Amino acid sequence: MSRHSPGAGGDTPSPARDPLLETGPRLALCAFLQGAEWVDFATARDALAVSDSAISKHSRTLEDAGYLEVRKGSIGRRPRTWFRLTAPGRAALGGHLAWLTGLSRAHGSPAVKNEVDPVTTR
Amino acid sequence: MPDTPELAQVADARRSLAAHALFPRSYWAVYGLALVAFAGMPIWMSYLPSDDWAYLSWVIAAVGVGSAVYSVVRRRSSGVYLPRRISAYPTARRIWLVGIAVAVGGFAGIHQLVEHAHRDVALYLLAPVAVAVFLSQVATRSAMRADIEAGRVTP
């Protein structure tokens, strides 16, 4: 994948540290949601190997910040909760990942391309 | 591997999500059979008396409904709703377009051969067309997984 210089416009986010994403599993949760339309609460919890309360607490923080959209419903009689990353959430994640990648490069150890690519933020 | 714990976390999370883009082997087995059945439709129809064609639309409708039900059940059971639009996956979209071109061209070629009484040649053409379409679909799914792992998806 081609990379553009930061801040050059297009799909490349400007590097920007976001302290909100530095606590607990918030960064991993946002990264998990980045490629999906909606993800079930239990699936996110299992994928990130964290407790119900941790997902609940951090998702609420992200929702309050406008990074996450939460939808409640049910399948049959079982109540379900789904998460989706919002456009501001994608932008914040992209910026934070660009900042982390830049930091990693500045320390002389570039992150492997395709392992973490902050390009997609739309 | 990324050298910082944060980037490693992100890579792991994306890899975990990307696993949901792949289909089980049983899906590909059924898909392969359905592909040969549909791609060879002009050939099979040439063996049937014209009265039996009325059932064909029911068969196509049943496969369509079955495919839609499988998709819904799979999304519900996995808890992951990946984007359905192929345009959401930039790399996979190119491979998918090639696969569609091969499928349409192959089907049209087989149809023309049967129309011009070259049914034996059409039967020989069916195998490479089916294999090419099958491989393009498998490659499309692999590219979708790679797009998710690389964070290139735009839901």
PDB file of C-alpha atoms in Angstrom:
ATOM      1  CA  MET A   1       0.000   0.000   0.000  1.00  0.00           C
ATOM      2  CA  SER A   2       1.305   3.415  -0.853  1.00  0.00           C
ATOM      3  CA  ARG A   3       1.832   5.882   1.923  1.00  0.00           C
ATOM      4  CA  HIS A   4       1.506   9.642   1.640  1.00  0.00           C
ATOM      5  CA  SER A   5       3.285  12.186   3.701  1.00  0.00           C
ATOM      6  CA  PRO A   6       1.400  13.029   6.896  1.00  0.00           C
ATOM      7  CA  GLY A   7      -0.970  15.892   6.474  1.00  0.00           C
ATOM      8  CA  ALA A   8      -0.852  15.682   2.695  1.00  0.00           C
ATOM      9  CA  GLY A   9      -4.581  15.155   2.511  1.00  0.00           C
ATOM     10  CA  GLY A  10      -6.295  12.181   0.899  1.00  0.00           C
ATOM     11  CA  ASP A  11      -6.779   9.221   3.230  1.00  0.00           C
ATOM     12  CA  THR A  12      -3.704   9.749   5.372  1.00  0.00           C
ATOM     13  CA  PRO A  13      -4.482  11.018   8.865  1.00  0.00           C
ATOM     14  CA  SER A  14      -2.336  13.622  10.564  1.00  0.00           C
ATOM     15  CA  PRO A  15      -0.413  12.149  13.479  1.00  0.00           C
ATOM     16  CA  ALA A  16      -2.143  13.200  16.675  1.00  0.00           C
ATOM     17  CA  ARG A  17      -1.785  11.625  20.078  1.00  0.00           C
ATOM     18  CA  ASP A  18      -5.138  10.914  21.685  1.00  0.00           C
ATOM     19  CA  PRO A  19      -4.854  10.314  25.454  1.00  0.00           C
ATOM     20  CA  LEU A  20      -8.346   8.830  25.462  1.00  0.00           C
ATOM     21  CA  LEU A  21      -7.057   5.836  23.530  1.00  0.00           C
ATOM     22  CA  GLU A  22      -4.185   5.191  25.908  1.00  0.00           C
ATOM     23  CA  THR A  23      -6.195   3.640  28.727  1.00  0.00           C
ATOM     24  CA  GLY A  24      -7.064  -0.042  29.016  1.00  0.00           C
ATOM     25  CA  PRO A  25      -8.261  -1.865  25.927  1.00  0.00           C
ATOM     26  CA  ARG A  26      -9.679   1.248  24.192  1.00  0.00           C
ATOM     27  CA  LEU A  27      -7.096   1.285  21.397  1.00  0.00           C
ATOM     28  CA  ALA A  28      -7.504  -2.427  20.726  1.00  0.00           C
ATOM     29  CA  LEU A  29     -11.303  -2.103  20.838  1.00  0.00           C
ATOM     30  CA  CYS A  30     -11.252   0.720  18.292  1.00  0.00           C
ATOM     31  CA  ALA A  31      -8.812  -1.233  16.087  1.00  0.00           C
ATOM     32  CA  PHE A  32     -11.080  -4.279  16.306  1.00  0.00           C
ATOM     33  CA  LEU A  33     -14.110  -2.224  15.286  1.00  0.00           C
ATOM     34  CA  GLN A  34     -12.284  -0.365  12.517  1.00  0.00           C
ATOM     35  CA  GLY A  35     -12.835  -2.986   9.821  1.00  0.00           C
ATOM     36  CA  ALA A  36     -16.413  -3.926  10.733  1.00  0.00           C
ATOM     37  CA  GLU A  37     -19.831  -2.321  10.437  1.00  0.00           C
ATOM     38  CA  TRP A  38     -21.090  -3.653  13.772  1.00  0.00           C
ATOM     39  CA  VAL A  39     -19.585  -5.989  16.342  1.00  0.00           C
ATOM     40  CA  ASP A  40     -21.414  -7.786  19.124  1.00  0.00           C
ATOM     41  CA  PHE A  41     -20.415  -7.026  22.752  1.00  0.00           C
ATOM     42  CA  ALA A  42     -19.544 -10.667  23.543  1.00  0.00           C
ATOM     43  CA  THR A  43     -17.479 -11.045  20.375  1.00  0.00           C
ATOM     44  CA  ALA A  44     -15.440  -7.931  21.180  1.00  0.00           C
ATOM     45  CA  ARG A  45     -14.971  -9.081  24.781  1.00  0.00           C
ATOM     46  CA  ASP A  46     -13.751 -12.536  23.704  1.00  0.00           C
ATOM     47  CA  ALA A  47     -11.504 -11.192  20.945  1.00  0.00           C
ATOM     48  CA  LEU A  48      -9.785  -8.757  23.301  1.00  0.00           C
ATOM     49  CA  ALA A  49      -9.747 -11.236  26.207  1.00  0.00           C
ATOM     50  CA  VAL A  50     -11.100  -8.735  28.736  1.00  0.00           C
ATOM     51  CA  SER A  51     -13.926  -8.825  31.256  1.00  0.00           C
ATOM     52  CA  ASP A  52     -17.534  -7.735  30.731  1.00  0.00           C
ATOM     53  CA  SER A  53     -17.045  -4.821  33.092  1.00  0.00           C
ATOM     54  CA  ALA A  54     -13.903  -3.624  31.304  1.00  0.00           C
ATOM     55  CA  ILE A  55     -15.610  -3.590  27.913  1.00  0.00           C
ATOM     56  CA  SER A  56     -18.679  -1.952  29.405  1.00  0.00           C
ATOM     57  CA  LYS A  57     -16.724   0.779  31.174  1.00  0.00           C
ATOM     58  CA  HIS A  58     -14.378   1.641  28.314  1.00  0.00           C
ATOM     59  CA  SER A  59     -17.083   1.485  25.656  1.00  0.00           C
ATOM     60  CA  ARG A  60     -19.106   3.992  27.678  1.00  0.00           C
ATOM     61  CA  THR A  61     -16.130   6.355  27.814  1.00  0.00           C
ATOM     62  CA  LEU A  62     -15.631   6.016  24.061  1.00  0.00           C
ATOM     63  CA  GLU A  63     -19.350   6.519  23.474  1.00  0.00           C
ATOM     64  CA  ASP A  64     -19.344   9.684  25.596  1.00  0.00           C
ATOM     65  CA  ALA A  65     -16.417  10.972  23.524  1.00  0.00           C
ATOM     66  CA  GLY A  66     -18.410  10.335  20.339  1.00  0.00           C
ATOM     67  CA  TYR A  67     -15.982   7.652  19.131  1.00  0.00           C
ATOM     68  CA  LEU A  68     -18.380   4.775  19.484  1.00  0.00           C
ATOM     69  CA  GLU A  69     -21.996   4.178  18.604  1.00  0.00           C
ATOM     70  CA  VAL A  70     -23.837   1.663  20.762  1.00  0.00           C
ATOM     71  CA  ARG A  71     -26.976  -0.125  19.633  1.00  0.00           C
ATOM     72  CA  LYS A  72     -29.071  -2.303  21.892  1.00  0.00           C
ATOM     73  CA  GLY A  73     -31.476  -4.931  20.668  1.00  0.00           C
ATOM     74  CA  SER A  74     -32.195  -8.618  20.906  1.00  0.00           C
ATOM     75  CA  ILE A  75     -31.900 -11.802  18.905  1.00  0.00           C
ATOM     76  CA  GLY A  76     -34.845 -13.937  19.900  1.00  0.00           C
ATOM     77  CA  ARG A  77     -35.214 -13.434  23.660  1.00  0.00           C
ATOM     78  CA  ARG A  78     -31.551 -12.724  24.263  1.00  0.00           C
ATOM     79  CA  PRO A  79     -30.612  -9.074  24.648  1.00  0.00           C
ATOM     80  CA  ARG A  80     -27.609  -7.994  22.615  1.00  0.00           C
ATOM     81  CA  THR A  81     -25.403  -4.919  22.389  1.00  0.00           C
ATOM     82  CA  TRP A  82     -23.510  -3.932  19.263  1.00  0.00           C
ATOM     83  CA  PHE A  83     -20.713  -1.428  18.785  1.00  0.00           C
ATOM     84  CA  ARG A  84     -19.688   0.641  15.789  1.00  0.00           C
ATOM     85  CA  LEU A  85     -16.811   3.062  15.359  1.00  0.00           C
ATOM     86  CA  THR A  86     -18.040   6.526  14.358  1.00  0.00           C
ATOM     87  CA  ALA A  87     -16.345   8.856  11.850  1.00  0.00           C
ATOM     88  CA  PRO A  88     -14.716  10.930  14.644  1.00  0.00           C
ATOM     89  CA  GLY A  89     -13.598   7.647  16.224  1.00  0.00           C
ATOM     90  CA  ARG A  90     -11.989   6.544  12.954  1.00  0.00           C
ATOM     91  CA  ALA A  91     -10.243   9.890  12.599  1.00  0.00           C
ATOM     92  CA  ALA A  92      -8.951   9.750  16.186  1.00  0.00           C
ATOM     93  CA  LEU A  93      -7.760   6.169  15.750  1.00  0.00           C
ATOM     94  CA  GLY A  94      -6.034   6.985  12.460  1.00  0.00           C
ATOM     95  CA  GLY A  95      -4.289   9.997  13.966  1.00  0.00           C
ATOM     96  CA  HIS A  96      -3.223   8.094  17.070  1.00  0.00           C
ATOM     97  CA  LEU A  97      -1.873   5.173  15.041  1.00  0.00           C
ATOM     98  CA  ALA A  98       0.015   7.564  12.762  1.00  0.00           C
ATOM     99  CA  TRP A  99       1.506   9.177  15.877  1.00  0.00           C
ATOM    100  CA  LEU A 100       2.465   5.781  17.352  1.00  0.00           C
ATOM    101  CA  THR A 101       4.003   4.655  14.059  1.00  0.00           C
ATOM    102  CA  GLY A 102       5.969   7.899  13.801  1.00  0.00           C
ATOM    103  CA  LEU A 103       7.160   7.466  17.373  1.00  0.00           C
ATOM    104  CA  SER A 104       8.218   3.915  16.635  1.00  0.00           C
ATOM    105  CA  ARG A 105      10.155   5.047  13.550  1.00  0.00           C
ATOM    106  CA  ALA A 106      11.773   7.883  15.463  1.00  0.00           C
ATOM    107  CA  HIS A 107      13.206   5.263  17.795  1.00  0.00           C
ATOM    108  CA  GLY A 108      14.752   3.549  14.781  1.00  0.00           C
ATOM    109  CA  SER A 109      12.480   0.539  14.687  1.00  0.00           C
ATOM    110  CA  PRO A 110       9.861   0.902  11.978  1.00  0.00           C
ATOM    111  CA  ALA A 111       6.576  -0.922  12.411  1.00  0.00           C
ATOM    112  CA  VAL A 112       6.126  -3.578   9.810  1.00  0.00           C
ATOM    113  CA  LYS A 113       3.923  -2.453   6.945  1.00  0.00           C
ATOM    114  CA  ASN A 114       0.653  -4.421   6.848  1.00  0.00           C
ATOM    115  CA  GLU A 115       0.963  -5.131  10.555  1.00  0.00           C
ATOM    116  CA  VAL A 116      -0.362  -1.718  11.507  1.00  0.00           C
ATOM    117  CA  ASP A 117      -1.444   0.774   8.922  1.00  0.00           C
ATOM    118  CA  PRO A 118      -3.297   3.865  10.106  1.00  0.00           C
ATOM    119  CA  VAL A 119      -4.291   4.962   6.596  1.00  0.00           C
ATOM    120  CA  THR A 120      -8.019   4.204   6.618  1.00  0.00           C
ATOM    121  CA  THR A 121      -9.935   6.784   8.578  1.00  0.00           C
ATOM    122  CA  ARG A 122     -13.039   7.584   6.551  1.00  0.00           C
TER     123      ARG A 122
ATOM    124  CA  MET B   1       5.852  -7.840  14.505  1.00  0.00           C
ATOM    125  CA  PRO B   2       5.323  -4.250  15.642  1.00  0.00           C
ATOM    126  CA  ASP B   3       7.800  -3.422  18.366  1.00  0.00           C
ATOM    127  CA  THR B   4       5.561  -1.435  20.699  1.00  0.00           C
ATOM    128  CA  PRO B   5       2.867  -3.084  22.833  1.00  0.00           C
ATOM    129  CA  GLU B   6       0.225  -0.658  21.537  1.00  0.00           C
ATOM    130  CA  LEU B   7       0.906  -1.431  17.877  1.00  0.00           C
ATOM    131  CA  ALA B   8       1.072  -5.141  18.677  1.00  0.00           C
ATOM    132  CA  GLN B   9      -2.362  -4.851  20.337  1.00  0.00           C
ATOM    133  CA  VAL B  10      -3.751  -3.179  17.230  1.00  0.00           C
ATOM    134  CA  ALA B  11      -2.269  -5.821  14.929  1.00  0.00           C
ATOM    135  CA  ASP B  12      -3.704  -8.602  17.107  1.00  0.00           C
ATOM    136  CA  ALA B  13      -7.150  -6.986  17.180  1.00  0.00           C
ATOM    137  CA  ARG B  14      -7.205  -6.564  13.407  1.00  0.00           C
ATOM    138  CA  ARG B  15      -5.977 -10.116  12.877  1.00  0.00           C
ATOM    139  CA  SER B  16      -8.712 -11.397  15.149  1.00  0.00           C
ATOM    140  CA  LEU B  17     -11.369  -9.518  13.178  1.00  0.00           C
ATOM    141  CA  ALA B  18      -9.883 -10.578   9.837  1.00  0.00           C
ATOM    142  CA  ALA B  19     -10.372 -14.244  10.721  1.00  0.00           C
ATOM    143  CA  HIS B  20     -14.130 -13.623  10.364  1.00  0.00           C
ATOM    144  CA  ALA B  21     -13.698 -12.848   6.657  1.00  0.00           C
ATOM    145  CA  LEU B  22     -12.801 -16.442   5.848  1.00  0.00           C
ATOM    146  CA  PHE B  23     -15.316 -19.156   5.038  1.00  0.00           C
ATOM    147  CA  PRO B  24     -15.138 -22.766   6.287  1.00  0.00           C
ATOM    148  CA  ARG B  25     -14.119 -25.571   3.910  1.00  0.00           C
ATOM    149  CA  SER B  26     -17.682 -26.918   3.825  1.00  0.00           C
ATOM    150  CA  TYR B  27     -18.796 -23.576   2.347  1.00  0.00           C
ATOM    151  CA  TRP B  28     -16.211 -23.815  -0.417  1.00  0.00           C
ATOM    152  CA  ALA B  29     -17.215 -27.417  -1.167  1.00  0.00           C
ATOM    153  CA  VAL B  30     -20.877 -26.413  -1.624  1.00  0.00           C
ATOM    154  CA  TYR B  31     -19.828 -23.291  -3.541  1.00  0.00           C
ATOM    155  CA  GLY B  32     -17.702 -25.366  -5.936  1.00  0.00           C
ATOM    156  CA  LEU B  33     -20.590 -27.718  -6.688  1.00  0.00           C
ATOM    157  CA  ALA B  34     -23.036 -24.844  -7.178  1.00  0.00           C
ATOM    158  CA  LEU B  35     -20.528 -23.060  -9.402  1.00  0.00           C
ATOM    159  CA  VAL B  36     -20.140 -26.045 -11.738  1.00  0.00           C
ATOM    160  CA  ALA B  37     -23.923 -26.495 -11.795  1.00  0.00           C
ATOM    161  CA  PHE B  38     -24.569 -22.845 -12.699  1.00  0.00           C
ATOM    162  CA  ALA B  39     -21.644 -22.307 -15.072  1.00  0.00           C
ATOM    163  CA  GLY B  40     -22.653 -25.418 -16.991  1.00  0.00           C
ATOM    164  CA  MET B  41     -26.329 -24.448 -17.117  1.00  0.00           C
ATOM    165  CA  PRO B  42     -26.427 -24.018 -20.921  1.00  0.00           C
ATOM    166  CA  ILE B  43     -24.893 -27.491 -21.269  1.00  0.00           C
ATOM    167  CA  TRP B  44     -27.260 -29.223 -18.819  1.00  0.00           C
ATOM    168  CA  MET B  45     -30.249 -27.459 -20.366  1.00  0.00           C
ATOM    169  CA  SER B  46     -29.300 -28.733 -23.798  1.00  0.00           C
ATOM    170  CA  TYR B  47     -29.787 -32.283 -22.492  1.00  0.00           C
ATOM    171  CA  LEU B  48     -33.228 -31.557 -21.064  1.00  0.00           C
ATOM    172  CA  PRO B  49     -36.503 -31.429 -22.980  1.00  0.00           C
ATOM    173  CA  SER B  50     -37.775 -27.844 -23.048  1.00  0.00           C
ATOM    174  CA  ASP B  51     -40.739 -28.727 -20.749  1.00  0.00           C
ATOM    175  CA  ASP B  52     -38.412 -29.246 -17.778  1.00  0.00           C
ATOM    176  CA  TRP B  53     -36.991 -25.712 -17.913  1.00  0.00           C
ATOM    177  CA  ALA B  54     -39.845 -24.372 -15.811  1.00  0.00           C
ATOM    178  CA  TYR B  55     -38.202 -25.840 -12.691  1.00  0.00           C
ATOM    179  CA  LEU B  56     -34.963 -23.993 -13.343  1.00  0.00           C
ATOM    180  CA  SER B  57     -36.202 -20.667 -11.975  1.00  0.00           C
ATOM    181  CA  TRP B  58     -37.254 -22.420  -8.752  1.00  0.00           C
ATOM    182  CA  VAL B  59     -33.797 -23.955  -8.386  1.00  0.00           C
ATOM    183  CA  ILE B  60     -32.106 -20.573  -8.912  1.00  0.00           C
ATOM    184  CA  ALA B  61     -34.487 -18.921  -6.424  1.00  0.00           C
ATOM    185  CA  ALA B  62     -33.827 -21.674  -3.836  1.00  0.00           C
ATOM    186  CA  VAL B  63     -30.052 -21.223  -4.152  1.00  0.00           C
ATOM    187  CA  GLY B  64     -30.444 -17.440  -3.836  1.00  0.00           C
ATOM    188  CA  VAL B  65     -32.622 -17.721  -0.708  1.00  0.00           C
ATOM    189  CA  GLY B  66     -30.300 -20.348   0.797  1.00  0.00           C
ATOM    190  CA  SER B  67     -27.292 -18.119   0.232  1.00  0.00           C
ATOM    191  CA  ALA B  68     -29.018 -15.117   1.863  1.00  0.00           C
ATOM    192  CA  VAL B  69     -30.127 -17.201   4.874  1.00  0.00           C
ATOM    193  CA  TYR B  70     -26.574 -18.553   5.314  1.00  0.00           C
ATOM    194  CA  SER B  71     -25.192 -15.016   5.246  1.00  0.00           C
ATOM    195  CA  VAL B  72     -27.652 -13.769   7.904  1.00  0.00           C
ATOM    196  CA  VAL B  73     -27.159 -16.795  10.173  1.00  0.00           C
ATOM    197  CA  ARG B  74     -23.380 -16.538   9.910  1.00  0.00           C
ATOM    198  CA  ARG B  75     -23.352 -12.831  10.785  1.00  0.00           C
ATOM    199  CA  ARG B  76     -25.628 -13.394  13.754  1.00  0.00           C
ATOM    200  CA  SER B  77     -23.750 -16.366  15.132  1.00  0.00           C
ATOM    201  CA  SER B  78     -20.307 -14.800  14.726  1.00  0.00           C
ATOM    202  CA  GLY B  79     -21.375 -11.421  16.148  1.00  0.00           C
ATOM    203  CA  VAL B  80     -19.317  -9.634  13.511  1.00  0.00           C
ATOM    204  CA  TYR B  81     -20.999  -7.645  10.759  1.00  0.00           C
ATOM    205  CA  LEU B  82     -18.364  -7.059   8.108  1.00  0.00           C
ATOM    206  CA  PRO B  83     -19.129  -4.632   5.276  1.00  0.00           C
ATOM    207  CA  ARG B  84     -21.019  -6.410   2.490  1.00  0.00           C
ATOM    208  CA  ARG B  85     -20.009  -3.976  -0.255  1.00  0.00           C
ATOM    209  CA  ILE B  86     -16.941  -5.212  -2.086  1.00  0.00           C
ATOM    210  CA  SER B  87     -15.985  -1.561  -2.683  1.00  0.00           C
ATOM    211  CA  ALA B  88     -15.200  -1.372   1.056  1.00  0.00           C
ATOM    212  CA  TYR B  89     -12.179  -3.617   0.408  1.00  0.00           C
ATOM    213  CA  PRO B  90      -9.797  -1.821  -2.000  1.00  0.00           C
ATOM    214  CA  THR B  91      -7.505  -4.771  -2.794  1.00  0.00           C
ATOM    215  CA  ALA B  92     -10.226  -7.417  -2.873  1.00  0.00           C
ATOM    216  CA  ARG B  93     -12.353  -5.281  -5.213  1.00  0.00           C
ATOM    217  CA  ARG B  94      -9.802  -5.572  -8.048  1.00  0.00           C
ATOM    218  CA  ILE B  95      -9.610  -9.357  -7.771  1.00  0.00           C
ATOM    219  CA  TRP B  96     -13.403  -9.576  -7.528  1.00  0.00           C
ATOM    220  CA  LEU B  97     -13.790  -7.554 -10.739  1.00  0.00           C
ATOM    221  CA  VAL B  98     -11.403  -9.900 -12.564  1.00  0.00           C
ATOM    222  CA  GLY B  99     -13.391 -12.868 -11.243  1.00  0.00           C
ATOM    223  CA  ILE B 100     -16.674 -11.344 -12.447  1.00  0.00           C
ATOM    224  CA  ALA B 101     -15.181 -10.690 -15.894  1.00  0.00           C
ATOM    225  CA  VAL B 102     -13.979 -14.310 -16.127  1.00  0.00           C
ATOM    226  CA  ALA B 103     -17.365 -15.631 -14.939  1.00  0.00           C
ATOM    227  CA  VAL B 104     -19.386 -13.528 -17.389  1.00  0.00           C
ATOM    228  CA  GLY B 105     -17.007 -14.208 -20.288  1.00  0.00           C
ATOM    229  CA  GLY B 106     -16.883 -17.929 -19.512  1.00  0.00           C
ATOM    230  CA  PHE B 107     -20.636 -18.255 -19.202  1.00  0.00           C
ATOM    231  CA  ALA B 108     -21.182 -16.357 -22.460  1.00  0.00           C
ATOM    232  CA  GLY B 109     -18.569 -18.524 -24.205  1.00  0.00           C
ATOM    233  CA  ILE B 110     -20.151 -21.764 -22.973  1.00  0.00           C
ATOM    234  CA  HIS B 111     -23.584 -20.492 -24.001  1.00  0.00           C
ATOM    235  CA  GLN B 112     -22.368 -19.611 -27.501  1.00  0.00           C
ATOM    236  CA  LEU B 113     -20.669 -22.969 -27.956  1.00  0.00           C
ATOM    237  CA  VAL B 114     -23.842 -24.841 -26.980  1.00  0.00           C
ATOM    238  CA  GLU B 115     -25.914 -22.595 -29.276  1.00  0.00           C
ATOM    239  CA  HIS B 116     -23.619 -23.485 -32.197  1.00  0.00           C
ATOM    240  CA  ALA B 117     -23.784 -27.227 -31.484  1.00  0.00           C
ATOM    241  CA  HIS B 118     -20.324 -27.503 -29.914  1.00  0.00           C
ATOM    242  CA  ARG B 119     -21.511 -29.045 -26.669  1.00  0.00           C
ATOM    243  CA  ASP B 120     -18.422 -31.258 -26.280  1.00  0.00           C
ATOM    244  CA  VAL B 121     -16.110 -28.241 -26.548  1.00  0.00           C
ATOM    245  CA  ALA B 122     -18.319 -26.399 -24.033  1.00  0.00           C
ATOM    246  CA  LEU B 123     -17.903 -29.281 -21.591  1.00  0.00           C
ATOM    247  CA  TYR B 124     -14.107 -29.011 -21.919  1.00  0.00           C
ATOM    248  CA  LEU B 125     -14.306 -25.235 -21.381  1.00  0.00           C
ATOM    249  CA  LEU B 126     -16.463 -25.639 -18.255  1.00  0.00           C
ATOM    250  CA  ALA B 127     -13.615 -27.034 -16.116  1.00  0.00           C
ATOM    251  CA  PRO B 128     -11.108 -24.168 -16.595  1.00  0.00           C
ATOM    252  CA  VAL B 129     -13.866 -21.540 -16.265  1.00  0.00           C
ATOM    253  CA  ALA B 130     -15.137 -23.085 -13.013  1.00  0.00           C
ATOM    254  CA  VAL B 131     -11.597 -23.405 -11.618  1.00  0.00           C
ATOM    255  CA  ALA B 132     -10.742 -19.800 -12.563  1.00  0.00           C
ATOM    256  CA  VAL B 133     -13.923 -18.414 -10.974  1.00  0.00           C
ATOM    257  CA  PHE B 134     -13.439 -20.573  -7.875  1.00  0.00           C
ATOM    258  CA  LEU B 135      -9.833 -19.425  -7.434  1.00  0.00           C
ATOM    259  CA  SER B 136     -10.809 -15.783  -7.955  1.00  0.00           C
ATOM    260  CA  GLN B 137     -13.425 -16.091  -5.195  1.00  0.00           C
ATOM    261  CA  VAL B 138     -10.925 -17.705  -2.803  1.00  0.00           C
ATOM    262  CA  ALA B 139      -8.381 -14.993  -3.681  1.00  0.00           C
ATOM    263  CA  THR B 140     -11.035 -12.304  -3.116  1.00  0.00           C
ATOM    264  CA  ARG B 141     -11.724 -13.624   0.388  1.00  0.00           C
ATOM    265  CA  SER B 142      -7.996 -13.765   1.167  1.00  0.00           C
ATOM    266  CA  ALA B 143      -7.612 -10.192  -0.052  1.00  0.00           C
ATOM    267  CA  MET B 144     -10.541  -9.118   2.136  1.00  0.00           C
ATOM    268  CA  ARG B 145      -8.738 -10.625   5.105  1.00  0.00           C
ATOM    269  CA  ALA B 146      -5.514  -8.822   4.149  1.00  0.00           C
ATOM    270  CA  ASP B 147      -7.422  -5.529   3.768  1.00  0.00           C
ATOM    271  CA  ILE B 148      -8.878  -5.888   7.277  1.00  0.00           C
ATOM    272  CA  GLU B 149      -5.491  -6.778   8.764  1.00  0.00           C
ATOM    273  CA  ALA B 150      -3.942  -3.735   7.122  1.00  0.00           C
ATOM    274  CA  GLY B 151      -6.761  -1.400   8.237  1.00  0.00           C
ATOM    275  CA  ARG B 152      -7.725  -0.524   4.663  1.00  0.00           C
ATOM    276  CA  VAL B 153     -11.439  -1.300   4.988  1.00  0.00           C
ATOM    277  CA  THR B 154     -13.913   1.582   4.752  1.00  0.00           C
ATOM    278  CA  PRO B 155     -17.272   0.395   6.161  1.00  0.00           C
TER     279      PRO B 155
END
